Amino acid sequence: MTIDWHAVITGFGAGVAVSILYFLGLALSVRLALRRPRPVAVLLPSAVVRIGVLLAAGWWVTDGGTLGGAFIGYALAFFLVRLIATLMARTPGAKEAGCN
């Protein structure tokens, strides 16, 4: 079995870019939803758009769903960006650290 490293790197690069957009969109929609009396009106359309873009980009990167190096790179990038995003979300900011 040979690994197509070009496909892995291409999938990883696209996965990082799309995943960053995904989590930036999530952060923005949560901030907007917290200011609204009906947060579902913001969160539901945001989720549909973000998931659709993530899946469409994954479909494009993998040439229509071929499970190969591009898929592995894309998935790895998503989980890496997700790990970084959750770690950043858990870390209190400088002005929040002293508040109780």
Short mmCIF file of N, CA and C in Angstrom, two decimals, residues 57-99:
data_model
loop_
_atom_site.label_atom_id
_atom_site.label_comp_id
_atom_site.label_asym_id
_atom_site.label_seq_id
_atom_site.Cartn_x
_atom_site.Cartn_y
_atom_site.Cartn_z
N ALA A 57 -16.78 21.08 1.00
CA ALA A 57 -15.33 21.18 0.82
C ALA A 57 -14.68 19.81 0.93
N GLY A 58 -15.14 18.99 1.85
CA GLY A 58 -14.62 17.63 1.98
C GLY A 58 -14.91 16.80 0.74
N TRP A 59 -16.09 16.97 0.17
CA TRP A 59 -16.46 16.26 -1.05
C TRP A 59 -15.56 16.71 -2.21
N TRP A 60 -15.32 18.01 -2.30
CA TRP A 60 -14.48 18.54 -3.36
C TRP A 60 -13.03 18.06 -3.21
N VAL A 61 -12.50 18.10 -1.99
CA VAL A 61 -11.11 17.70 -1.76
C VAL A 61 -10.91 16.22 -2.06
N THR A 62 -11.89 15.41 -1.76
CA THR A 62 -11.74 13.96 -1.95
C THR A 62 -12.23 13.50 -3.32
N ASP A 63 -12.47 14.40 -4.23
CA ASP A 63 -12.94 14.05 -5.58
C ASP A 63 -14.20 13.20 -5.57
N GLY A 64 -15.17 13.64 -4.83
CA GLY A 64 -16.46 12.95 -4.84
C GLY A 64 -16.58 11.81 -3.85
N GLY A 65 -15.82 11.85 -2.80
CA GLY A 65 -16.00 10.87 -1.74
C GLY A 65 -15.03 9.71 -1.73
N THR A 66 -13.97 9.78 -2.53
CA THR A 66 -12.98 8.72 -2.52
C THR A 66 -12.22 8.75 -1.20
N LEU A 67 -12.26 7.65 -0.48
CA LEU A 67 -11.57 7.59 0.81
C LEU A 67 -10.10 7.25 0.55
N GLY A 68 -9.28 8.24 0.63
CA GLY A 68 -7.85 8.06 0.38
C GLY A 68 -7.06 9.04 1.21
N GLY A 69 -5.90 9.41 0.69
CA GLY A 69 -5.02 10.31 1.42
C GLY A 69 -5.63 11.67 1.67
N ALA A 70 -6.37 12.20 0.71
CA ALA A 70 -6.97 13.52 0.89
C ALA A 70 -8.00 13.50 2.02
N PHE A 71 -8.76 12.43 2.10
CA PHE A 71 -9.75 12.31 3.18
C PHE A 71 -9.06 12.23 4.54
N ILE A 72 -8.00 11.46 4.61
CA ILE A 72 -7.27 11.32 5.87
C ILE A 72 -6.69 12.66 6.31
N GLY A 73 -6.09 13.39 5.38
CA GLY A 73 -5.54 14.71 5.70
C GLY A 73 -6.62 15.70 6.11
N TYR A 74 -7.74 15.66 5.41
CA TYR A 74 -8.86 16.56 5.70
C TYR A 74 -9.44 16.29 7.10
N ALA A 75 -9.66 15.02 7.40
CA ALA A 75 -10.20 14.65 8.71
C ALA A 75 -9.22 14.97 9.83
N LEU A 76 -7.95 14.68 9.60
CA LEU A 76 -6.93 14.97 10.60
C LEU A 76 -6.86 16.46 10.89
N ALA A 77 -6.93 17.27 9.84
CA ALA A 77 -6.90 18.73 10.01
C ALA A 77 -8.11 19.20 10.81
N PHE A 78 -9.29 18.66 10.52
CA PHE A 78 -10.49 19.07 11.26
C PHE A 78 -10.33 18.78 12.75
N PHE A 79 -9.88 17.58 13.08
CA PHE A 79 -9.75 17.22 14.49
C PHE A 79 -8.64 18.00 15.18
N LEU A 80 -7.58 18.34 14.46
CA LEU A 80 -6.52 19.16 15.04
C LEU A 80 -7.02 20.57 15.32
N VAL A 81 -7.71 21.17 14.36
CA VAL A 81 -8.26 22.52 14.56
C VAL A 81 -9.32 22.50 15.66
N ARG A 82 -10.12 21.44 15.72
CA ARG A 82 -11.12 21.30 16.77
C ARG A 82 -10.47 21.24 18.15
N LEU A 83 -9.37 20.50 18.27
CA LEU A 83 -8.65 20.42 19.53
C LEU A 83 -8.13 21.79 19.94
N ILE A 84 -7.54 22.50 19.01
CA ILE A 84 -7.01 23.83 19.31
C ILE A 84 -8.15 24.78 19.69
N ALA A 85 -9.25 24.72 18.96
CA ALA A 85 -10.40 25.61 19.26
C ALA A 85 -10.97 25.34 20.64
N THR A 86 -11.10 24.07 21.01
CA THR A 86 -11.65 23.76 22.34
C THR A 86 -10.68 24.15 23.44
N LEU A 87 -9.39 23.99 23.21
CA LEU A 87 -8.41 24.42 24.21
C LEU A 87 -8.45 25.94 24.38
N MET A 88 -8.58 26.66 23.27
CA MET A 88 -8.67 28.12 23.35
C MET A 88 -9.95 28.56 24.05
N ALA A 89 -11.03 27.84 23.83
CA ALA A 89 -12.31 28.20 24.45
C ALA A 89 -12.28 27.96 25.96
N ARG A 90 -11.53 26.98 26.40
CA ARG A 90 -11.44 26.66 27.82
C ARG A 90 -10.50 27.56 28.58
N THR A 91 -9.50 28.14 27.91
CA THR A 91 -8.52 28.97 28.56
C THR A 91 -9.12 30.33 28.85
N PRO A 92 -9.16 30.72 30.14
CA PRO A 92 -9.73 32.04 30.45
C PRO A 92 -8.83 33.15 29.93
N GLY A 93 -9.46 34.20 29.45
CA GLY A 93 -8.72 35.36 28.97
C GLY A 93 -8.12 36.12 30.14
N ALA A 94 -7.28 37.07 29.86
CA ALA A 94 -6.59 37.85 30.91
C ALA A 94 -7.58 38.60 31.78
N LYS A 95 -8.60 39.20 31.19
CA LYS A 95 -9.55 39.97 31.98
C LYS A 95 -10.58 39.08 32.69
N GLU A 96 -10.75 37.84 32.22
CA GLU A 96 -11.71 36.92 32.84
C GLU A 96 -11.10 36.14 34.00
N ALA A 97 -9.77 36.04 34.06
CA ALA A 97 -9.10 35.18 35.03
C ALA A 97 -9.39 35.60 36.46
N GLY A 98 -9.50 36.89 36.72
CA GLY A 98 -9.69 37.35 38.09
C GLY A 98 -11.14 37.46 38.51
N CYS A 99 -12.08 37.21 37.64
CA CYS A 99 -13.51 37.35 37.95
C CYS A 99 -14.07 36.07 38.55
#
